[in-house]
Short mmCIF file of C-alpha atoms in Angstrom, two decimals:
data_model
loop_
_atom_site.label_atom_id
_atom_site.label_comp_id
_atom_site.label_asym_id
_atom_site.label_seq_id
_atom_site.Cartn_x
_atom_site.Cartn_y
_atom_site.Cartn_z
CA MET A 1 0.00 0.00 0.00
CA LYS A 2 2.76 2.42 0.96
CA PHE A 3 4.59 1.53 -2.24
CA LEU A 4 1.55 2.44 -4.38
CA ARG A 5 1.13 5.77 -2.62
CA THR A 6 4.80 6.52 -3.19
CA LEU A 7 4.43 5.57 -6.87
CA VAL A 8 1.43 7.87 -7.29
CA ALA A 9 3.24 10.75 -5.58
CA LEU A 10 6.26 10.21 -7.81
CA ALA A 11 4.14 10.15 -10.98
CA ILE A 12 2.38 13.39 -10.08
CA THR A 13 5.70 15.03 -9.18
CA VAL A 14 7.22 14.03 -12.54
CA CYS A 15 4.17 15.36 -14.41
CA VAL A 16 4.30 18.68 -12.59
CA ALA A 17 8.04 18.94 -13.22
CA LEU A 18 7.60 18.24 -16.94
CA LEU A 19 4.81 20.78 -17.17
CA ALA A 20 6.98 23.37 -15.42
CA VAL A 21 9.84 22.70 -17.85
CA ALA A 22 7.47 22.99 -20.81
CA ILE A 23 6.08 26.30 -19.58
CA ALA A 24 9.57 27.63 -18.87
CA GLY A 25 10.61 26.73 -22.39
CA TYR A 26 8.23 29.28 -23.87
CA GLY A 27 10.17 32.43 -24.55
CA SER A 28 13.31 31.09 -22.91
CA SER A 29 16.28 32.65 -24.67
CA GLN A 30 19.24 31.04 -22.89
CA ASN A 31 21.08 34.33 -23.36
CA MET A 32 24.68 33.81 -24.40
CA GLY A 33 25.85 37.34 -23.50
CA ASP A 34 26.06 40.74 -25.13
CA ASP A 35 28.72 39.82 -27.72
CA ALA A 36 27.47 37.38 -30.33
CA LYS A 37 29.62 34.36 -31.10
CA VAL A 38 29.24 31.31 -33.31
CA PRO A 39 28.69 28.32 -30.99
CA ALA A 40 31.44 25.75 -30.82
CA GLU A 41 28.82 23.04 -31.40
CA VAL A 42 25.40 22.89 -33.03
CA PHE A 43 23.07 20.14 -31.81
CA GLU A 44 20.32 18.19 -33.56
CA PRO A 45 17.08 20.20 -33.31
CA PHE A 46 13.79 18.63 -32.33
CA GLY A 47 11.65 17.51 -35.26
CA TRP A 48 8.84 19.80 -34.12
CA GLN A 49 11.05 22.81 -33.33
CA ALA A 50 9.12 26.09 -33.49
CA SER A 51 9.31 27.93 -36.80
CA VAL A 52 10.76 31.38 -37.40
CA THR A 53 7.35 32.67 -38.47
CA LYS A 54 5.65 31.46 -35.28
CA SER A 55 8.42 32.39 -32.85
CA ALA A 56 11.08 34.68 -34.31
CA PRO A 57 14.49 33.96 -32.71
CA GLY A 58 16.25 37.25 -33.38
CA PRO A 59 19.59 37.54 -35.23
CA ALA A 60 21.24 34.22 -36.02
CA THR A 61 24.84 33.06 -35.96
CA VAL A 62 24.55 29.92 -38.07
CA LEU A 63 22.15 28.00 -40.32
CA VAL A 64 22.37 24.23 -40.85
CA SER A 65 20.43 21.89 -43.14
CA GLY A 66 20.70 18.18 -43.83
CA ASP A 67 18.99 14.84 -43.35
CA GLY A 68 19.14 14.46 -39.58
CA TRP A 69 15.82 13.47 -37.97
CA GLY A 70 15.25 17.00 -36.71
CA MET A 71 15.77 18.53 -40.15
CA GLN A 72 13.62 16.24 -42.27
CA GLY A 73 9.92 15.49 -42.22
CA PRO A 74 7.11 13.98 -44.29
CA VAL A 75 6.20 17.39 -45.73
CA TYR A 76 8.96 19.88 -44.98
CA THR A 77 12.72 20.07 -45.28
CA LYS A 78 13.93 22.28 -42.47
CA VAL A 79 16.81 24.66 -41.88
CA ALA A 80 17.98 24.95 -38.28
CA VAL A 81 18.41 28.58 -37.25
CA VAL A 82 20.71 29.02 -34.24
CA ALA A 83 20.17 32.48 -32.80
CA GLU A 84 22.66 34.73 -31.04
CA SER A 85 20.59 34.12 -27.90
CA GLY A 86 21.15 30.36 -28.17
CA VAL A 87 17.59 29.39 -29.12
CA TYR A 88 16.89 27.09 -32.06
CA ARG A 89 14.16 27.79 -34.58
CA MET A 90 13.29 26.35 -38.00
CA LEU A 91 12.75 27.58 -41.53
CA ARG A 92 10.48 25.16 -43.39
CA TYR A 93 10.49 24.48 -47.13
CA LYS A 94 8.60 21.99 -49.27
CA THR A 95 11.73 21.00 -51.18
CA ASP A 96 15.29 19.98 -50.38
CA VAL A 97 17.40 23.07 -49.77
CA GLN A 98 21.09 23.92 -49.52
CA THR A 99 21.87 26.31 -46.68
CA GLY A 100 24.38 28.90 -47.86
CA GLU A 101 23.12 28.55 -51.43
CA ASP A 102 19.31 28.32 -51.60
CA VAL A 103 19.02 29.96 -48.19
CA LEU A 104 21.50 32.76 -47.35
CA LEU A 105 22.06 34.36 -43.95
CA SER A 106 22.74 38.11 -44.07
CA PRO A 107 26.14 39.36 -42.83
CA ASP A 108 24.69 40.62 -39.53
CA GLY A 109 22.54 37.51 -39.09
CA GLY A 110 19.31 39.50 -39.03
CA GLU A 111 17.76 38.32 -42.30
CA VAL A 112 17.55 35.30 -44.58
CA ALA A 113 17.22 35.41 -48.37
CA ASP A 114 15.75 32.65 -50.53
CA ALA A 115 13.69 32.21 -53.67
CA LEU A 116 11.33 29.51 -52.43
CA PRO A 117 7.53 29.71 -51.96
CA HIS A 118 6.47 31.48 -48.77
CA GLN A 119 3.36 31.93 -46.73
CA ILE A 120 2.47 35.38 -45.45
CA VAL A 121 -0.03 36.57 -42.87
CA GLY A 122 -3.26 37.52 -44.64
CA PRO A 123 -5.83 40.17 -43.64
CA SER A 124 -7.56 37.63 -41.37
CA GLY A 125 -4.32 36.98 -39.51
CA SER A 126 -4.04 33.45 -40.92
CA PRO A 127 -1.09 32.25 -43.05
CA THR A 128 -1.79 32.32 -46.77
CA THR A 129 0.24 31.55 -49.87
CA PRO A 130 0.27 34.59 -52.20
CA PRO A 131 -0.13 34.12 -55.95
CA LYS A 132 3.20 33.48 -57.65
CA SER A 133 4.61 36.50 -59.43
CA VAL A 134 4.94 36.46 -63.22
CA GLU A 135 8.53 37.60 -62.65
CA PRO A 136 11.26 35.73 -60.76
CA GLU A 137 11.01 36.46 -57.04
CA ILE A 138 13.26 36.73 -54.01
CA TRP A 139 12.04 36.53 -50.42
CA ILE A 140 13.68 38.23 -47.44
CA THR A 141 12.71 36.94 -43.98
CA ASP A 142 13.37 39.12 -40.95
CA LEU A 143 14.56 36.92 -38.09
CA VAL A 144 13.55 39.55 -35.52
CA THR A 145 9.91 39.82 -36.59
CA GLY A 146 9.46 36.55 -38.49
CA LYS A 147 7.88 38.46 -41.40
CA SER A 148 8.74 37.77 -45.04
CA THR A 149 8.69 40.27 -47.91
CA ARG A 150 8.91 39.63 -51.63
CA SER A 151 10.91 41.38 -54.35
CA THR A 152 10.70 40.64 -58.05
CA VAL A 153 13.53 40.58 -60.55
CA PRO A 154 12.93 41.40 -64.23
CA GLY A 155 13.48 38.46 -66.54
CA THR A 156 12.16 35.04 -67.40
CA GLY A 157 12.80 31.82 -65.55
CA SER A 158 13.60 31.51 -61.86
CA ALA A 159 15.70 33.45 -59.39
CA ARG A 160 18.11 32.31 -56.73
CA PRO A 161 20.22 34.34 -54.30
CA ILE A 162 23.99 34.20 -54.71
CA ALA A 163 25.59 36.54 -52.16
CA TRP A 164 24.81 39.38 -49.75
CA SER A 165 26.77 42.62 -49.93
CA PRO A 166 28.94 43.24 -46.82
CA ASP A 167 26.53 45.92 -45.55
CA GLY A 168 23.50 43.66 -46.05
CA ARG A 169 21.74 46.20 -48.27
CA LYS A 170 22.15 44.46 -51.62
CA LEU A 171 21.90 40.93 -52.93
CA LEU A 172 23.38 39.25 -55.98
CA VAL A 173 20.66 37.26 -57.76
CA GLN A 174 20.95 34.84 -60.65
CA VAL A 175 17.98 34.56 -63.03
CA ALA A 176 17.86 31.64 -65.46
CA ALA A 177 15.75 28.74 -66.61
CA ALA A 178 15.79 26.28 -63.71
CA PRO A 179 16.40 22.65 -64.75
CA ASP A 180 14.63 19.75 -63.08
CA HIS A 181 18.00 18.43 -61.94
CA GLY A 182 21.59 19.54 -62.02
CA PRO A 183 23.39 22.86 -62.47
CA TRP A 184 21.74 25.92 -63.92
CA VAL A 185 23.02 27.10 -67.29
CA GLY A 186 23.87 30.74 -67.96
CA GLY A 187 21.27 33.38 -67.27
CA ASP A 188 21.90 36.83 -65.80
CA LEU A 189 23.56 38.11 -62.65
CA ASN A 190 21.56 40.96 -61.09
CA LEU A 191 22.03 43.36 -58.18
CA LEU A 192 18.94 43.73 -55.97
CA ASP A 193 18.60 46.65 -53.56
CA VAL A 194 16.87 44.92 -50.65
CA GLU A 195 15.23 48.06 -49.23
CA SER A 196 14.03 49.79 -52.42
CA GLY A 197 13.54 46.72 -54.61
CA ASP A 198 15.54 48.31 -57.44
CA VAL A 199 17.31 45.81 -59.70
CA ARG A 200 20.31 46.29 -61.97
CA ARG A 201 21.61 43.70 -64.42
CA LEU A 202 25.35 43.21 -63.91
CA ALA A 203 26.42 40.48 -66.31
CA GLY A 204 25.36 37.70 -68.60
CA LEU A 205 26.59 34.32 -67.36
CA GLY A 206 27.15 32.73 -70.74
CA SER A 207 25.85 29.38 -71.93
CA GLU A 208 27.79 26.97 -69.73
CA PRO A 209 26.73 25.25 -66.49
CA VAL A 210 27.22 27.46 -63.42
CA ASN A 211 28.74 26.32 -60.13
CA ARG A 212 26.52 28.35 -57.82
CA ALA A 213 28.67 27.81 -54.73
CA ASN A 214 31.61 29.39 -56.58
CA LEU A 215 29.83 31.86 -58.84
CA ALA A 216 30.36 35.34 -57.37
CA ALA A 217 31.69 37.30 -54.39
CA PHE A 218 31.55 40.88 -53.14
CA SER A 219 34.75 42.73 -52.28
CA PRO A 220 35.04 43.71 -48.58
CA ASN A 221 33.97 47.32 -49.27
CA GLY A 222 31.08 46.17 -51.48
CA ASN A 223 32.23 48.25 -54.46
CA ARG A 224 33.34 45.33 -56.64
CA VAL A 225 32.04 41.89 -57.53
CA ALA A 226 34.14 38.97 -58.73
CA VAL A 227 32.16 36.61 -60.96
CA GLN A 228 33.10 33.53 -62.95
CA VAL A 229 31.63 33.41 -66.47
CA GLY A 230 32.73 30.22 -68.16
CA ASP A 231 36.44 30.06 -67.38
CA ALA A 232 36.77 33.85 -67.24
CA LEU A 233 37.14 35.50 -63.84
CA GLN A 234 35.61 38.95 -64.21
CA VAL A 235 35.60 41.92 -61.85
CA ILE A 236 32.64 44.30 -61.97
CA ASP A 237 33.10 47.80 -60.56
CA LEU A 238 29.69 48.80 -59.21
CA ARG A 239 30.54 52.50 -58.95
CA ASN A 240 31.61 53.19 -62.53
CA ARG A 241 29.70 50.22 -63.98
CA THR A 242 32.65 48.68 -65.78
CA THR A 243 33.51 45.02 -66.25
CA ARG A 244 36.89 43.56 -67.09
CA THR A 245 38.26 40.04 -67.39
CA LEU A 246 40.91 39.58 -64.74
CA THR A 247 42.19 36.19 -65.89
CA ARG A 248 41.24 32.92 -67.54
CA LEU A 249 40.94 30.14 -64.99
CA GLY A 250 40.84 27.10 -67.27
CA ALA A 251 38.84 23.91 -66.87
CA ASP A 252 40.01 22.85 -63.40
CA ARG A 253 40.01 26.19 -61.58
CA ARG A 254 37.16 28.20 -60.12
CA LEU A 255 36.41 31.16 -57.90
CA ALA A 256 36.76 30.02 -54.29
CA GLY A 257 33.29 31.16 -53.11
CA ILE A 258 31.52 34.12 -51.53
CA GLY A 259 34.47 34.68 -49.17
CA ALA A 260 37.11 34.72 -51.90
CA TRP A 261 38.34 38.31 -51.40
CA SER A 262 41.12 39.08 -48.94
CA PRO A 263 40.22 41.51 -46.11
CA SER A 264 42.22 44.26 -47.83
CA GLY A 265 40.49 43.67 -51.17
CA ASP A 266 43.75 43.25 -53.10
CA ARG A 267 43.63 39.46 -53.59
CA ILE A 268 41.06 36.91 -54.70
CA ALA A 269 41.16 33.22 -53.76
CA VAL A 270 40.74 30.56 -56.45
CA LEU A 271 40.49 26.77 -56.25
CA THR A 272 42.50 24.34 -58.36
CA LEU A 273 41.12 20.82 -58.63
CA SER A 274 43.33 17.77 -58.96
CA GLY A 275 42.11 14.21 -58.94
CA CYS A 276 39.29 12.36 -60.63
CA THR A 277 36.92 14.32 -62.88
CA LYS A 278 35.59 11.61 -65.25
CA LEU A 279 34.31 8.09 -64.59
CA CYS A 280 34.68 8.72 -60.86
CA THR A 281 33.42 6.49 -58.10
CA ARG A 282 32.27 7.93 -54.79
CA ASP A 283 35.67 7.15 -53.21
CA ALA A 284 37.54 8.80 -56.07
CA LEU A 285 35.40 11.93 -55.71
CA ASP A 286 36.11 11.99 -51.98
CA ASP A 287 39.85 11.88 -52.72
CA ARG A 288 39.76 14.98 -54.90
CA THR A 289 42.29 17.61 -53.82
CA TRP A 290 41.60 21.35 -53.83
CA GLN A 291 44.49 23.79 -53.72
CA ILE A 292 43.53 27.27 -52.53
CA ASP A 293 45.71 30.03 -53.98
CA GLU A 294 45.27 33.76 -54.49
CA ILE A 295 45.62 36.06 -57.46
CA ASP A 296 46.16 39.80 -57.55
CA ALA A 297 42.81 41.60 -57.82
CA GLN A 298 44.28 44.22 -60.16
CA SER A 299 46.60 42.29 -62.46
CA GLY A 300 45.31 38.73 -62.19
CA SER A 301 48.83 37.45 -61.58
CA PRO A 302 49.46 34.78 -58.94
CA SER A 303 50.15 35.98 -55.41
CA VAL A 304 52.91 34.58 -53.24
CA GLY A 305 51.95 31.74 -50.91
CA GLY A 306 48.78 29.76 -50.53
CA PHE A 307 46.84 27.55 -48.16
CA GLU A 308 46.92 23.89 -47.23
CA ARG A 309 45.25 21.56 -49.67
CA VAL A 310 41.81 20.21 -48.80
CA THR A 311 40.31 16.91 -49.94
CA GLY A 312 36.64 16.33 -50.69
CA SER A 313 34.13 16.23 -53.51
CA ALA A 314 33.81 20.05 -53.39
CA VAL A 315 35.12 23.02 -51.43
CA ARG A 316 33.78 26.52 -50.88
CA VAL A 317 35.35 29.46 -49.05
CA LEU A 318 32.67 30.95 -46.83
CA GLY A 319 34.71 33.90 -45.61
CA ARG A 320 37.91 34.91 -43.92
CA THR A 321 38.93 36.59 -40.74
CA ASP A 322 40.77 39.89 -40.46
CA ASP A 323 43.87 37.79 -39.70
CA GLY A 324 43.55 35.94 -42.98
CA GLU A 325 42.20 32.58 -41.79
CA LEU A 326 39.82 31.00 -44.29
CA ALA A 327 36.47 29.53 -43.23
CA VAL A 328 36.21 26.62 -45.66
CA VAL A 329 33.21 24.36 -46.22
CA ARG A 330 34.37 20.87 -47.16
CA TYR A 331 31.78 18.60 -48.79
CA ARG A 332 31.91 14.82 -48.60
CA PRO A 333 30.14 12.95 -51.43
CA ALA A 334 26.93 10.99 -51.04
CA GLU A 335 27.27 7.20 -51.19
CA ASP A 336 25.67 6.94 -54.64
CA LEU A 337 27.41 9.93 -56.27
CA SER A 338 29.44 9.16 -59.42
CA SER A 339 30.43 10.78 -62.70
CA ASP A 340 30.30 9.71 -66.35
CA THR A 341 32.84 9.98 -69.19
CA GLN A 342 32.06 13.70 -69.59
CA GLY A 343 32.52 14.47 -65.93
CA THR A 344 28.80 14.96 -65.32
CA LEU A 345 27.76 14.01 -61.78
CA PHE A 346 24.82 11.67 -61.15
CA VAL A 347 22.79 10.43 -58.21
CA ASP A 348 20.21 7.71 -58.94
CA GLY A 349 20.27 8.61 -62.63
CA ASP A 350 19.67 12.33 -62.05
CA VAL A 351 22.23 14.97 -62.97
CA VAL A 352 23.41 16.94 -59.93
CA GLU A 353 25.68 19.85 -59.10
CA ASP A 354 28.58 18.93 -56.81
CA THR A 355 27.08 20.78 -53.82
CA ASP A 356 23.45 19.77 -54.46
CA TYR A 357 21.53 18.31 -51.54
CA ALA A 358 21.50 14.84 -53.12
CA ALA A 359 25.22 14.98 -53.97
CA VAL A 360 26.46 15.69 -50.43
CA GLY A 361 26.90 13.04 -47.75
CA ASP A 362 28.13 15.30 -44.97
CA VAL A 363 29.91 18.59 -44.49
CA GLU A 364 32.57 20.18 -42.30
CA LEU A 365 33.46 23.81 -41.59
CA LEU A 366 37.23 24.20 -41.29
CA GLY A 367 39.54 27.08 -40.50
CA LEU A 368 42.75 27.24 -42.59
CA ASP A 369 45.60 29.69 -42.36
CA ALA A 370 48.65 30.27 -44.54
CA SER A 371 50.96 28.53 -42.04
CA GLY A 372 49.18 25.22 -42.62
CA ASP A 373 47.28 25.13 -39.35
CA ARG A 374 43.76 23.72 -39.47
CA ARG A 375 40.88 23.62 -36.99
CA THR A 376 37.23 22.64 -36.93
CA LEU A 377 35.23 25.85 -36.55
CA ILE A 378 31.87 24.27 -35.59
CA GLU A 379 30.96 20.75 -34.54
CA LEU A 380 27.88 20.07 -36.64
CA PRO A 381 25.10 17.56 -35.85
CA PRO A 382 24.97 14.17 -37.63
CA GLY A 383 23.42 14.37 -41.08
CA SER A 384 24.48 17.97 -41.76
CA ARG A 385 24.96 18.64 -45.46
CA HIS A 386 25.11 22.43 -45.70
CA VAL A 387 26.04 25.27 -43.38
CA ASP A 388 26.07 29.07 -43.43
CA VAL A 389 27.52 31.53 -40.90
CA ALA A 390 26.88 35.25 -40.46
CA ALA A 391 29.74 36.91 -42.37
CA ASP A 392 30.33 39.60 -39.74
CA LEU A 393 31.13 36.89 -37.20
CA VAL A 394 33.51 35.17 -39.64
CA ASN A 395 35.31 38.45 -40.34
CA ASP A 396 35.78 39.12 -36.62
CA ASP A 397 36.80 35.49 -35.92
CA ARG A 398 33.98 35.14 -33.42
CA PHE A 399 33.99 31.35 -33.18
CA ASP A 400 34.15 28.99 -30.17
CA GLY A 401 31.18 30.58 -28.42
CA ARG A 402 29.07 28.85 -25.80
CA SER A 403 26.93 26.03 -27.16
CA SER A 404 23.25 25.77 -26.32
CA ARG A 405 21.04 22.73 -26.72
CA PRO A 406 17.61 23.19 -28.32
CA THR A 407 14.59 23.08 -26.04
CA PRO A 408 11.44 21.15 -27.04
CA PHE A 409 9.18 24.15 -26.47
CA PRO A 410 7.72 26.33 -27.97
CA ALA A 411 6.22 23.67 -30.18
CA PRO A 412 3.40 23.32 -32.74
CA PHE A 413 -0.18 22.90 -31.50
CA TRP A 414 -0.23 19.14 -32.05
CA VAL A 415 2.86 18.66 -29.85
CA ASN A 416 1.42 20.85 -27.11
CA ALA A 417 -1.91 19.00 -27.28
CA LEU A 418 -0.17 15.62 -27.17
CA ALA A 419 1.97 16.65 -24.18
CA VAL A 420 -1.10 17.85 -22.25
CA LEU A 421 -2.98 14.66 -23.13
CA VAL A 422 -0.12 12.46 -21.89
CA LEU A 423 0.08 14.43 -18.63
CA VAL A 424 -3.67 14.13 -18.12
CA LEU A 425 -3.59 10.38 -18.75
CA VAL A 426 -0.69 9.90 -16.35
CA VAL A 427 -2.45 11.86 -13.60
CA TRP A 428 -5.73 10.02 -14.27
CA PHE A 429 -4.01 6.65 -14.10
CA ALA A 430 -2.15 7.62 -10.92
CA LEU A 431 -5.37 8.72 -9.22
CA LYS A 432 -7.13 5.56 -10.34
CA VAL A 433 -4.35 3.41 -8.88
CA ARG A 434 -4.54 5.38 -5.64
CA ARG A 435 -8.33 4.90 -5.34
CA ARG A 436 -7.94 1.15 -5.87
CA ALA A 437 -5.21 1.05 -3.22
CA ARG A 438 -7.58 2.67 -0.72
CA ALA A 439 -10.46 0.30 -1.55
#
């Protein structure tokens, strides 16, 4: 009898404790301090983690996407948003997405750009999907308010964001005919003023497939853009509206990524690929070697020195610190990734780009410096395939911050309802057992 009473008391205590934790989770920010830092480790979010639109997290430090259980679902692919405050929230999309390519975090971490369908709050206060524009569209989501706004870009086809300007006021946007699978071909590179919505065409991208992860990069002052058109590395001066070809890269070289410019703006990083390019197995693709060197931003001639070589199916420079350390995303190939006699990459018979969601098995974010030192900048959760970090934090080398685990609440209505139901059933059962013990 005493044992049953103790069991009932314990069950009720556990239920009350769980309810208290759930209530405390609402609005809990787990404040990491006044100075934002990128956490040393990102954890797997809960599958039902609250969305940005329902519970805006504030400025973010890092975005992560992949196929972990917390980032995949029967309807949505999700992007984990890790806020400066330490809270985790989700961006939800009805298609596979590549963080840092499809979904771009602004330099200050306050906004996210993408070109995917969005819901907005209608006049009734309920979410509604607006009619698709006849022109390509870009969406900007404010992480402080959770609201999304749409801008259109003149042209035909589809749009996708390429890179934010350092001040976060402008966005490079590619417009082209989107294929069902694989890399986009050609199209136009445009400059979108995020506040006014004004758009200026900067360059035609030719008629060859485009490596989006290595397509274009703003200079540190935002006055110039480096863009790869075919094998030509061009520099566009946004002030005087001139374009010149800096150098020819050749077949196995490419712009290093959105963080290719040196902090002083006098050098641009390029990648040189060595290893398998045709008839490659997954293992051969994983053994590819990428040499990161720099060229002079005025003459196009090689600069002295370079960085340690990196292996992997693909590499992208995300940014660099004021001290010159590169933040490098290293991609590992998916198990079923291979290439044909032309070097075209395939997964399950579908053509893919080398950083496509289906082409990537997992990803790492590394720090490289010219002395050859290497470090892991963020420990990412299992299943991570793509990552993006607020550029301002990369520039200031604000890594190794405190890590915060996601909390299960706030949660969607169905999770809240299920939690309450379970608590009610436990209490009901405990009371029923107690009444029987007294009988």
